[in-house]
């Protein structure tokens, strides 16, 4: 398989150029002004699939942003790999913290990526990682061809909850039928330590609107006589965790699967350096639920975080005002057995119960999704493990990630197949943050590992059927 490596090395500049073209398109799914950019990104991906000779390439319309589909069925007796990824990206704010335009990709060396990293919104999440699959397909097709059937489904709404993909999947079960789903939209432990993600947290996203007096008031004339919505909101938020940093919503933990001692032991073997963790994000101490390690808090325990809070006067200088309203956006990360709709309603009920006299509350339930756990005793996992070992000369660890890809649990429910999460991002890549980047070598090694997965998978599939 040296020839794959050689081909990737020889074509690396073109691969990067092609990726740059995609990264230049500001396909921010959350911003309606970028609607046409979203479509341009979808069209460009479709062009790539067409050029590779995939069949039935199409832009599938949805009520929101379109889904790109393409397939190559070489033999119905062979297994089918369904590749999923997303071409939409997160908004860029705060724009002033970017060193350059987020949609003018460039390569710069970093401490962690001495060979260079690609800086651009979406470089890692997920255009760069998704594009590795397109290039892996090219690598295979330029050599002996693909050893199994492949279907591509690339969506444009992952960062806003995948609501329309959910409908698409439910309506196209036959078209999407597969033996394994392959996704690169997660991370690995470090540059030299590969890992396969076997868990994702679920998500429940909420918004609060607290209303007090019918208008902003003079904070001298009225201060001390009415419930200030921001004071009340702060009180409510503060009460959502107890002194052990456990979430206080009644029933919140009822269904959480407690981890076994064996699982905890396994987790403790995963290389994790607390000092590096703290250093990398500039904090002087870790923080979290009593009785669990940082890596456990990040992966197998639920969390509740305020994502944004606003209200009152925030412009220059001071204005003595007692605001009429206060707002907060709150996300809860969920672990196996917690159901996001159930958690959302427990949250809503609790918030209503703790709303102080003198203000009223409106709770808005945004999107959500179920957590996912992947077994490790499958040929899909084995194939991925072999592919990583082949490329990185090290057996990958199985890790659980704290992030969410809500559609993965739905795939399992609707398509009855497991997903292998082969992510190549690093925690330091700053996804969703200013100066997002992706290591050039992560990109290239990812292409190689993915190509090898196909051969491993079809081999194991054959011997197991
Ligand atoms: N690729 C991420 C999820 C991710 C990142 C998983 C790192 C594991 C490690 C994905 O694009 C994402 O950002 N998901 C959102 C949820 C979505 C519904 C907005 C998230 O986790 O916040
Ligand atoms: Mn992603
Ligand atoms: Mn994301």
GROMACS .gro file of C-alpha atoms and ligand atoms in nm:
model
  489
    1UNK     CA    1   0.000   0.000   0.000
    2UNK     CA    2   0.302   0.225  -0.034
    3UNK     CA    3   0.148   0.334  -0.361
    4UNK     CA    4  -0.138   0.512  -0.180
    5UNK     CA    5   0.108   0.706   0.029
    6UNK     CA    6   0.313   0.794  -0.277
    7UNK     CA    7   0.010   0.905  -0.473
    8UNK     CA    8  -0.108   1.126  -0.186
    9UNK     CA    9   0.239   1.278  -0.149
   10UNK     CA   10   0.262   1.345  -0.523
   11UNK     CA   11  -0.081   1.504  -0.546
   12UNK     CA   12  -0.080   1.684  -0.213
   13UNK     CA   13  -0.058   2.036  -0.357
   14UNK     CA   14  -0.356   1.978  -0.581
   15UNK     CA   15  -0.551   1.818  -0.294
   16UNK     CA   16  -0.484   2.128  -0.086
   17UNK     CA   17  -0.577   2.362  -0.371
   18UNK     CA   18  -0.906   2.182  -0.415
   19UNK     CA   19  -0.977   2.199  -0.045
   20UNK     CA   20  -0.892   2.570  -0.043
   21UNK     CA   21  -1.149   2.632  -0.314
   22UNK     CA   22  -1.413   2.476  -0.091
   23UNK     CA   23  -1.292   2.662   0.218
   24UNK     CA   24  -1.324   2.994   0.036
   25UNK     CA   25  -1.701   2.954   0.024
   26UNK     CA   26  -1.861   3.103   0.338
   27UNK     CA   27  -2.119   2.828   0.384
   28UNK     CA   28  -2.245   2.936   0.726
   29UNK     CA   29  -2.571   2.749   0.777
   30UNK     CA   30  -2.695   2.967   1.061
   31UNK     CA   31  -2.683   3.292   0.864
   32UNK     CA   32  -2.957   3.343   0.606
   33UNK     CA   33  -2.746   3.588   0.402
   34UNK     CA   34  -2.515   3.298   0.320
   35UNK     CA   35  -2.787   3.087   0.162
   36UNK     CA   36  -2.640   3.108  -0.187
   37UNK     CA   37  -2.291   3.028  -0.058
   38UNK     CA   38  -2.431   2.713   0.096
   39UNK     CA   39  -2.558   2.614  -0.246
   40UNK     CA   40  -2.225   2.694  -0.412
   41UNK     CA   41  -2.051   2.466  -0.164
   42UNK     CA   42  -2.301   2.188  -0.237
   43UNK     CA   43  -2.250   2.232  -0.612
   44UNK     CA   44  -1.873   2.219  -0.579
   45UNK     CA   45  -1.890   1.892  -0.385
   46UNK     CA   46  -2.126   1.747  -0.642
   47UNK     CA   47  -1.876   1.841  -0.914
   48UNK     CA   48  -1.606   1.651  -0.729
   49UNK     CA   49  -1.823   1.342  -0.698
   50UNK     CA   50  -1.915   1.362  -1.066
   51UNK     CA   51  -1.550   1.393  -1.165
   52UNK     CA   52  -1.473   1.078  -0.969
   53UNK     CA   53  -1.732   0.893  -1.173
   54UNK     CA   54  -1.991   0.848  -0.903
   55UNK     CA   55  -2.341   0.775  -1.024
   56UNK     CA   56  -2.674   0.932  -0.940
   57UNK     CA   57  -2.501   1.246  -0.821
   58UNK     CA   58  -2.761   1.496  -0.716
   59UNK     CA   59  -2.836   1.797  -0.506
   60UNK     CA   60  -3.127   1.684  -0.292
   61UNK     CA   61  -3.349   1.975  -0.199
   62UNK     CA   62  -3.485   2.007   0.151
   63UNK     CA   63  -3.687   2.273   0.329
   64UNK     CA   64  -3.351   2.413   0.433
   65UNK     CA   65  -3.006   2.368   0.285
   66UNK     CA   66  -2.950   2.092   0.028
   67UNK     CA   67  -2.789   1.751   0.071
   68UNK     CA   68  -2.531   1.626  -0.179
   69UNK     CA   69  -2.563   1.263  -0.277
   70UNK     CA   70  -2.363   1.032  -0.501
   71UNK     CA   71  -2.290   0.660  -0.518
   72UNK     CA   72  -2.082   0.395  -0.684
   73UNK     CA   73  -2.234   0.051  -0.671
   74UNK     CA   74  -1.989  -0.194  -0.822
   75UNK     CA   75  -2.140  -0.524  -0.706
   76UNK     CA   76  -2.454  -0.579  -0.505
   77UNK     CA   77  -2.289  -0.874  -0.330
   78UNK     CA   78  -2.024  -0.652  -0.184
   79UNK     CA   79  -2.075  -0.447   0.132
   80UNK     CA   80  -2.170  -0.080   0.111
   81UNK     CA   81  -2.004   0.206   0.295
   82UNK     CA   82  -2.213   0.519   0.350
   83UNK     CA   83  -2.000   0.829   0.399
   84UNK     CA   84  -2.158   1.114   0.593
   85UNK     CA   85  -2.015   1.460   0.649
   86UNK     CA   86  -2.117   1.825   0.646
   87UNK     CA   87  -2.015   2.117   0.430
   88UNK     CA   88  -2.178   2.386   0.645
   89UNK     CA   89  -1.970   2.576   0.898
   90UNK     CA   90  -2.018   2.776   1.216
   91UNK     CA   91  -2.047   3.155   1.216
   92UNK     CA   92  -1.715   3.340   1.241
   93UNK     CA   93  -1.779   3.583   1.523
   94UNK     CA   94  -1.587   3.730   1.701
   95UNK     CA   95  -1.434   3.820   1.364
   96UNK     CA   96  -1.180   4.062   1.516
   97UNK     CA   97  -0.999   3.774   1.683
   98UNK     CA   98  -0.911   3.606   1.351
   99UNK     CA   99  -0.559   3.673   1.225
  100UNK     CA  100  -0.687   3.672   0.866
  101UNK     CA  101  -1.014   3.643   0.677
  102UNK     CA  102  -1.176   3.312   0.786
  103UNK     CA  103  -1.259   3.237   0.422
  104UNK     CA  104  -0.914   3.312   0.278
  105UNK     CA  105  -0.739   2.986   0.367
  106UNK     CA  106  -0.364   2.986   0.422
  107UNK     CA  107  -0.104   2.749   0.563
  108UNK     CA  108   0.103   2.839   0.864
  109UNK     CA  109   0.333   2.634   1.085
  110UNK     CA  110   0.232   2.593   1.449
  111UNK     CA  111   0.401   2.427   1.746
  112UNK     CA  112   0.171   2.130   1.715
  113UNK     CA  113   0.175   2.129   1.334
  114UNK     CA  114   0.536   2.203   1.237
  115UNK     CA  115   0.462   2.086   0.882
  116UNK     CA  116   0.189   2.349   0.860
  117UNK     CA  117  -0.180   2.380   0.933
  118UNK     CA  118  -0.462   2.500   0.711
  119UNK     CA  119  -0.627   2.806   0.869
  120UNK     CA  120  -0.988   2.874   0.770
  121UNK     CA  121  -1.339   2.834   0.909
  122UNK     CA  122  -1.436   2.473   0.833
  123UNK     CA  123  -1.079   2.354   0.775
  124UNK     CA  124  -1.128   2.088   1.042
  125UNK     CA  125  -1.503   2.102   1.110
  126UNK     CA  126  -1.592   1.959   0.871
  127UNK     CA  127  -1.493   2.054   0.517
  128UNK     CA  128  -1.133   1.942   0.561
  129UNK     CA  129  -1.231   1.614   0.721
  130UNK     CA  130  -1.517   1.549   0.482
  131UNK     CA  131  -1.293   1.621   0.183
  132UNK     CA  132  -1.048   1.351   0.297
  133UNK     CA  133  -1.319   1.102   0.201
  134UNK     CA  134  -1.352   1.248  -0.147
  135UNK     CA  135  -0.977   1.226  -0.194
  136UNK     CA  136  -0.957   0.876  -0.044
  137UNK     CA  137  -1.204   0.771  -0.309
  138UNK     CA  138  -0.983   0.925  -0.575
  139UNK     CA  139  -0.680   0.742  -0.436
  140UNK     CA  140  -0.858   0.407  -0.454
  141UNK     CA  141  -1.009   0.469  -0.796
  142UNK     CA  142  -0.669   0.569  -0.941
  143UNK     CA  143  -0.526   0.238  -0.829
  144UNK     CA  144  -0.716  -0.090  -0.806
  145UNK     CA  145  -1.062   0.059  -0.772
  146UNK     CA  146  -1.284   0.047  -0.467
  147UNK     CA  147  -1.324  -0.292  -0.299
  148UNK     CA  148  -1.687  -0.229  -0.202
  149UNK     CA  149  -1.982  -0.007  -0.284
  150UNK     CA  150  -1.987   0.348  -0.163
  151UNK     CA  151  -2.252   0.612  -0.108
  152UNK     CA  152  -2.185   0.974  -0.018
  153UNK     CA  153  -2.429   1.192   0.172
  154UNK     CA  154  -2.297   1.536   0.262
  155UNK     CA  155  -2.532   1.777   0.435
  156UNK     CA  156  -2.546   2.151   0.489
  157UNK     CA  157  -2.726   2.179   0.822
  158UNK     CA  158  -2.521   1.987   1.078
  159UNK     CA  159  -2.427   2.300   1.266
  160UNK     CA  160  -2.793   2.395   1.303
  161UNK     CA  161  -2.931   2.059   1.412
  162UNK     CA  162  -2.979   1.846   1.095
  163UNK     CA  163  -3.360   1.870   1.111
  164UNK     CA  164  -3.404   1.830   0.736
  165UNK     CA  165  -3.152   1.551   0.707
  166UNK     CA  166  -3.361   1.364   0.960
  167UNK     CA  167  -3.659   1.381   0.725
  168UNK     CA  168  -3.441   1.288   0.427
  169UNK     CA  169  -3.308   0.980   0.604
  170UNK     CA  170  -3.656   0.866   0.709
  171UNK     CA  171  -3.781   0.905   0.351
  172UNK     CA  172  -3.486   0.740   0.178
  173UNK     CA  173  -3.405   0.431   0.378
  174UNK     CA  174  -3.366   0.210   0.072
  175UNK     CA  175  -3.144   0.454  -0.113
  176UNK     CA  176  -2.925   0.495   0.195
  177UNK     CA  177  -2.910   0.126   0.291
  178UNK     CA  178  -2.557   0.030   0.390
  179UNK     CA  179  -2.340  -0.202   0.595
  180UNK     CA  180  -2.141   0.064   0.773
  181UNK     CA  181  -2.149   0.442   0.804
  182UNK     CA  182  -1.816   0.622   0.795
  183UNK     CA  183  -1.774   0.971   0.941
  184UNK     CA  184  -1.477   1.200   0.999
  185UNK     CA  185  -1.613   1.480   1.215
  186UNK     CA  186  -1.446   1.415   1.550
  187UNK     CA  187  -1.095   1.422   1.690
  188UNK     CA  188  -0.802   1.204   1.781
  189UNK     CA  189  -0.596   1.207   2.101
  190UNK     CA  190  -0.288   1.376   1.961
  191UNK     CA  191  -0.087   1.398   1.643
  192UNK     CA  192   0.086   1.065   1.701
  193UNK     CA  193  -0.177   0.888   1.909
  194UNK     CA  194  -0.470   0.775   1.699
  195UNK     CA  195  -0.813   0.707   1.841
  196UNK     CA  196  -1.152   0.598   1.721
  197UNK     CA  197  -1.448   0.777   1.873
  198UNK     CA  198  -1.693   0.532   2.024
  199UNK     CA  199  -1.918   0.776   2.202
  200UNK     CA  200  -2.079   1.113   2.142
  201UNK     CA  201  -2.285   1.310   2.389
  202UNK     CA  202  -2.643   1.407   2.319
  203UNK     CA  203  -2.766   1.762   2.331
  204UNK     CA  204  -3.058   1.964   2.452
  205UNK     CA  205  -3.045   2.335   2.367
  206UNK     CA  206  -3.269   2.585   2.543
  207UNK     CA  207  -3.331   2.956   2.555
  208UNK     CA  208  -3.473   3.163   2.839
  209UNK     CA  209  -3.643   3.498   2.824
  210UNK     CA  210  -3.706   3.664   3.159
  211UNK     CA  211  -3.940   3.959   3.170
  212UNK     CA  212  -3.981   4.201   3.458
  213UNK     CA  213  -4.121   4.556   3.437
  214UNK     CA  214  -4.289   4.660   3.114
  215UNK     CA  215  -4.002   4.895   3.024
  216UNK     CA  216  -3.644   4.969   3.123
  217UNK     CA  217  -3.653   5.169   3.447
  218UNK     CA  218  -3.437   5.428   3.621
  219UNK     CA  219  -3.218   5.209   3.842
  220UNK     CA  220  -3.210   5.476   4.114
  221UNK     CA  221  -3.574   5.551   4.128
  222UNK     CA  222  -3.678   5.185   4.106
  223UNK     CA  223  -3.367   4.999   4.225
  224UNK     CA  224  -3.444   4.780   4.525
  225UNK     CA  225  -3.818   4.778   4.468
  226UNK     CA  226  -3.867   4.543   4.171
  227UNK     CA  227  -3.726   4.207   4.066
  228UNK     CA  228  -3.447   4.285   3.819
  229UNK     CA  229  -3.466   4.028   3.536
  230UNK     CA  230  -3.086   3.999   3.510
  231UNK     CA  231  -3.049   3.956   3.887
  232UNK     CA  232  -3.323   3.692   3.879
  233UNK     CA  233  -3.176   3.513   3.577
  234UNK     CA  234  -2.833   3.504   3.744
  235UNK     CA  235  -2.986   3.356   4.057
  236UNK     CA  236  -3.166   3.092   3.854
  237UNK     CA  237  -2.858   3.001   3.655
  238UNK     CA  238  -2.643   2.981   3.968
  239UNK     CA  239  -2.892   2.744   4.126
  240UNK     CA  240  -2.869   2.494   3.841
  241UNK     CA  241  -2.555   2.339   3.996
  242UNK     CA  242  -2.508   2.241   4.361
  243UNK     CA  243  -2.191   2.270   4.567
  244UNK     CA  244  -2.062   1.942   4.421
  245UNK     CA  245  -2.123   2.080   4.073
  246UNK     CA  246  -2.404   1.841   4.010
  247UNK     CA  247  -2.701   1.957   3.807
  248UNK     CA  248  -2.999   2.030   4.031
  249UNK     CA  249  -3.284   1.971   3.785
  250UNK     CA  250  -3.505   1.705   3.950
  251UNK     CA  251  -3.486   1.377   3.759
  252UNK     CA  252  -3.192   1.492   3.549
  253UNK     CA  253  -2.967   1.200   3.646
  254UNK     CA  254  -3.241   0.939   3.685
  255UNK     CA  255  -3.165   0.755   3.363
  256UNK     CA  256  -2.793   0.819   3.339
  257UNK     CA  257  -2.608   0.491   3.303
  258UNK     CA  258  -2.348   0.481   3.578
  259UNK     CA  259  -2.015   0.370   3.443
  260UNK     CA  260  -1.875   0.042   3.570
  261UNK     CA  261  -1.539   0.018   3.744
  262UNK     CA  262  -1.404  -0.163   3.438
  263UNK     CA  263  -1.507   0.122   3.212
  264UNK     CA  264  -1.351   0.374   3.445
  265UNK     CA  265  -1.030   0.176   3.447
  266UNK     CA  266  -1.027   0.170   3.069
  267UNK     CA  267  -1.088   0.542   3.054
  268UNK     CA  268  -0.800   0.603   3.292
  269UNK     CA  269  -0.563   0.429   3.049
  270UNK     CA  270  -0.632   0.685   2.777
  271UNK     CA  271  -0.336   0.922   2.753
  272UNK     CA  272  -0.450   1.252   2.900
  273UNK     CA  273  -0.235   1.518   3.056
  274UNK     CA  274  -0.424   1.750   3.288
  275UNK     CA  275  -0.145   2.011   3.292
  276UNK     CA  276  -0.140   2.023   2.912
  277UNK     CA  277  -0.517   2.046   2.910
  278UNK     CA  278  -0.513   2.344   3.144
  279UNK     CA  279  -0.221   2.509   2.962
  280UNK     CA  280  -0.383   2.466   2.623
  281UNK     CA  281  -0.684   2.674   2.722
  282UNK     CA  282  -0.515   2.905   2.970
  283UNK     CA  283  -0.691   2.809   3.293
  284UNK     CA  284  -0.531   2.768   3.634
  285UNK     CA  285  -0.757   2.491   3.760
  286UNK     CA  286  -0.997   2.235   3.624
  287UNK     CA  287  -1.356   2.242   3.745
  288UNK     CA  288  -1.647   2.002   3.742
  289UNK     CA  289  -1.860   1.737   3.901
  290UNK     CA  290  -1.718   1.595   4.222
  291UNK     CA  291  -1.598   1.237   4.200
  292UNK     CA  292  -1.507   1.228   3.831
  293UNK     CA  293  -1.187   1.292   3.639
  294UNK     CA  294  -1.165   1.560   3.373
  295UNK     CA  295  -1.175   1.306   3.093
  296UNK     CA  296  -1.484   1.146   3.250
  297UNK     CA  297  -1.652   1.483   3.295
  298UNK     CA  298  -1.584   1.550   2.930
  299UNK     CA  299  -1.714   1.225   2.789
  300UNK     CA  300  -1.932   1.004   3.005
  301UNK     CA  301  -2.094   1.259   3.237
  302UNK     CA  302  -2.363   1.509   3.143
  303UNK     CA  303  -2.303   1.884   3.161
  304UNK     CA  304  -2.504   2.205   3.162
  305UNK     CA  305  -2.354   2.527   3.028
  306UNK     CA  306  -2.470   2.877   2.960
  307UNK     CA  307  -2.371   2.959   2.602
  308UNK     CA  308  -2.472   3.320   2.606
  309UNK     CA  309  -2.645   3.570   2.828
  310UNK     CA  310  -2.761   3.919   2.746
  311UNK     CA  311  -2.983   4.205   2.850
  312UNK     CA  312  -2.961   4.558   2.987
  313UNK     CA  313  -2.703   4.817   2.897
  314UNK     CA  314  -2.376   4.689   2.748
  315UNK     CA  315  -2.253   4.982   2.536
  316UNK     CA  316  -1.986   5.237   2.618
  317UNK     CA  317  -1.982   5.409   2.954
  318UNK     CA  318  -2.257   5.362   3.205
  319UNK     CA  319  -2.629   5.400   3.191
  320UNK     CA  320  -2.826   5.362   3.508
  321UNK     CA  321  -3.099   5.131   3.399
  322UNK     CA  322  -3.295   4.845   3.545
  323UNK     CA  323  -3.370   4.628   3.242
  324UNK     CA  324  -3.708   4.498   3.145
  325UNK     CA  325  -3.570   4.174   3.002
  326UNK     CA  326  -3.287   3.923   3.032
  327UNK     CA  327  -3.198   3.627   2.811
  328UNK     CA  328  -2.982   3.317   2.820
  329UNK     CA  329  -2.899   3.029   2.590
  330UNK     CA  330  -2.825   2.707   2.773
  331UNK     CA  331  -2.701   2.374   2.642
  332UNK     CA  332  -2.706   2.040   2.815
  333UNK     CA  333  -2.476   1.761   2.702
  334UNK     CA  334  -2.633   1.422   2.758
  335UNK     CA  335  -2.500   1.072   2.805
  336UNK     CA  336  -2.640   0.728   2.719
  337UNK     CA  337  -2.994   0.657   2.823
  338UNK     CA  338  -3.086   1.024   2.870
  339UNK     CA  339  -3.351   1.124   2.620
  340UNK     CA  340  -3.316   1.479   2.496
  341UNK     CA  341  -3.686   1.557   2.472
  342UNK     CA  342  -3.742   1.428   2.822
  343UNK     CA  343  -3.449   1.633   2.952
  344UNK     CA  344  -3.578   1.939   2.771
  345UNK     CA  345  -3.914   1.911   2.942
  346UNK     CA  346  -3.758   1.844   3.283
  347UNK     CA  347  -3.555   2.160   3.232
  348UNK     CA  348  -3.858   2.365   3.129
  349UNK     CA  349  -4.060   2.242   3.424
  350UNK     CA  350  -3.779   2.316   3.667
  351UNK     CA  351  -3.714   2.664   3.527
  352UNK     CA  352  -4.080   2.750   3.568
  353UNK     CA  353  -4.068   2.625   3.927
  354UNK     CA  354  -3.768   2.833   4.024
  355UNK     CA  355  -3.870   3.156   3.854
  356UNK     CA  356  -3.887   3.416   4.131
  357UNK     CA  357  -4.195   3.626   4.198
  358UNK     CA  358  -4.191   3.954   4.011
  359UNK     CA  359  -4.071   3.820   3.677
  360UNK     CA  360  -4.211   3.581   3.419
  361UNK     CA  361  -4.024   3.331   3.205
  362UNK     CA  362  -4.055   3.201   2.851
  363UNK     CA  363  -3.861   2.883   2.776
  364UNK     CA  364  -3.783   2.800   2.418
  365UNK     CA  365  -3.666   2.451   2.324
  366UNK     CA  366  -3.418   2.460   2.037
  367UNK     CA  367  -3.278   2.152   1.868
  368UNK     CA  368  -3.136   1.847   2.034
  369UNK     CA  369  -3.024   1.494   1.975
  370UNK     CA  370  -2.953   1.163   2.138
  371UNK     CA  371  -2.612   1.042   2.251
  372UNK     CA  372  -2.438   0.762   2.064
  373UNK     CA  373  -2.223   0.469   2.169
  374UNK     CA  374  -2.052   0.241   1.924
  375UNK     CA  375  -1.952  -0.113   2.014
  376UNK     CA  376  -1.588  -0.212   1.963
  377UNK     CA  377  -1.650  -0.578   1.884
  378UNK     CA  378  -1.759  -0.518   1.526
  379UNK     CA  379  -1.576  -0.568   1.199
  380UNK     CA  380  -1.621  -0.198   1.131
  381UNK     CA  381  -1.425  -0.107   1.442
  382UNK     CA  382  -1.168  -0.377   1.371
  383UNK     CA  383  -1.122  -0.254   1.014
  384UNK     CA  384  -1.074   0.103   1.132
  385UNK     CA  385  -0.835  -0.010   1.404
  386UNK     CA  386  -0.625  -0.204   1.150
  387UNK     CA  387  -0.618   0.091   0.912
  388UNK     CA  388  -0.497   0.330   1.185
  389UNK     CA  389  -0.238   0.082   1.307
  390UNK     CA  390  -0.109   0.043   0.955
  391UNK     CA  391  -0.065   0.418   0.906
  392UNK     CA  392   0.026   0.538   1.257
  393UNK     CA  393   0.212   0.223   1.369
  394UNK     CA  394   0.007   0.231   1.687
  395UNK     CA  395  -0.322   0.065   1.784
  396UNK     CA  396  -0.585   0.337   1.821
  397UNK     CA  397  -0.753   0.396   2.156
  398UNK     CA  398  -1.131   0.391   2.178
  399UNK     CA  399  -1.239   0.726   2.317
  400UNK     CA  400  -1.565   0.898   2.389
  401UNK     CA  401  -1.598   1.256   2.272
  402UNK     CA  402  -1.789   1.527   2.452
  403UNK     CA  403  -1.932   1.683   2.136
  404UNK     CA  404  -2.251   1.588   1.958
  405UNK     CA  405  -2.349   1.476   1.610
  406UNK     CA  406  -2.720   1.420   1.668
  407UNK     CA  407  -2.784   1.250   1.336
  408UNK     CA  408  -2.562   0.952   1.423
  409UNK     CA  409  -2.810   0.808   1.674
  410UNK     CA  410  -3.085   0.860   1.419
  411UNK     CA  411  -2.887   0.668   1.156
  412UNK     CA  412  -2.877   0.371   1.388
  413UNK     CA  413  -3.248   0.391   1.457
  414UNK     CA  414  -3.362   0.441   1.097
  415UNK     CA  415  -3.095   0.269   0.888
  416UNK     CA  416  -3.008   0.002   1.147
  417UNK     CA  417  -2.639   0.042   1.094
  418UNK     CA  418  -2.344   0.139   1.307
  419UNK     CA  419  -2.123   0.438   1.251
  420UNK     CA  420  -1.746   0.439   1.266
  421UNK     CA  421  -1.616   0.777   1.374
  422UNK     CA  422  -1.270   0.816   1.224
  423UNK     CA  423  -1.182   1.169   1.327
  424UNK     CA  424  -0.844   1.332   1.267
  425UNK     CA  425  -0.893   1.669   1.435
  426UNK     CA  426  -0.705   1.780   1.745
  427UNK     CA  427  -0.842   1.964   2.047
  428UNK     CA  428  -0.603   2.247   1.963
  429UNK     CA  429  -0.755   2.294   1.616
  430UNK     CA  430  -0.995   2.554   1.758
  431UNK     CA  431  -1.312   2.434   1.586
  432UNK     CA  432  -1.602   2.680   1.631
  433UNK     CA  433  -1.341   2.936   1.748
  434UNK     CA  434  -1.137   3.209   1.581
  435UNK     CA  435  -0.840   3.080   1.378
  436UNK     CA  436  -0.976   2.730   1.329
  437UNK     CA  437  -0.712   2.515   1.162
  438UNK     CA  438  -0.633   2.161   1.056
  439UNK     CA  439  -0.293   1.997   1.031
  440UNK     CA  440  -0.174   1.929   0.678
  441UNK     CA  441  -0.037   1.596   0.794
  442UNK     CA  442  -0.365   1.511   0.969
  443UNK     CA  443  -0.536   1.577   0.637
  444UNK     CA  444  -0.294   1.362   0.438
  445UNK     CA  445  -0.269   1.077   0.689
  446UNK     CA  446  -0.647   1.084   0.715
  447UNK     CA  447  -0.680   1.025   0.343
  448UNK     CA  448  -0.442   0.732   0.366
  449UNK     CA  449  -0.613   0.580   0.670
  450UNK     CA  450  -0.957   0.611   0.514
  451UNK     CA  451  -0.842   0.445   0.190
  452UNK     CA  452  -0.703   0.157   0.391
  453UNK     CA  453  -1.025   0.123   0.589
  454UNK     CA  454  -1.214   0.021   0.276
  455UNK     CA  455  -0.980  -0.271   0.205
  456UNK     CA  456  -0.977  -0.383   0.567
  457UNK     CA  457  -1.352  -0.363   0.587
  458UNK     CA  458  -1.425  -0.555   0.270
  459UNK     CA  459  -1.172  -0.822   0.370
  460UNK     CA  460  -1.325  -0.869   0.715
  461UNK     CA  461  -1.674  -0.855   0.571
  462UNK     CA  462  -1.590  -1.140   0.335
  463UNK     CA  463  -1.439  -1.364   0.601
  464UNK     CA  464  -1.731  -1.296   0.835
  465UNK     CA  465  -2.013  -1.371   0.594
  466LIG     N1  466  -1.800   1.800   1.457
  466LIG     C1  467  -1.875   1.856   1.564
  466LIG     C2  468  -1.897   1.759   1.678
  466LIG     C3  469  -1.774   1.711   1.750
  466LIG     C4  470  -1.662   1.788   1.761
  466LIG     C5  471  -1.778   1.588   1.808
  466LIG     C6  472  -1.552   1.741   1.829
  466LIG     C7  473  -1.669   1.543   1.876
  466LIG     C8  474  -1.554   1.618   1.886
  466LIG     C9  475  -2.009   1.904   1.512
  466LIG     O1  476  -1.996   1.975   1.393
  466LIG    C10  477  -2.072   1.997   1.611
  466LIG     O2  478  -2.019   2.104   1.631
  466LIG     N2  479  -2.183   1.958   1.674
  466LIG    C11  480  -2.256   2.045   1.760
  466LIG    C12  481  -2.398   2.003   1.769
  466LIG    C13  482  -2.487   2.061   1.664
  466LIG    C14  483  -2.628   2.013   1.682
  466LIG    C15  484  -2.481   2.211   1.659
  466LIG    C16  485  -2.201   2.043   1.899
  466LIG     O3  486  -2.147   1.941   1.944
  466LIG     O4  487  -2.212   2.147   1.963
  467LIG    MN1  488  -1.873   1.884   1.259
  468LIG    MN1  489  -1.930   2.182   1.446
   0.00000   0.00000   0.00000
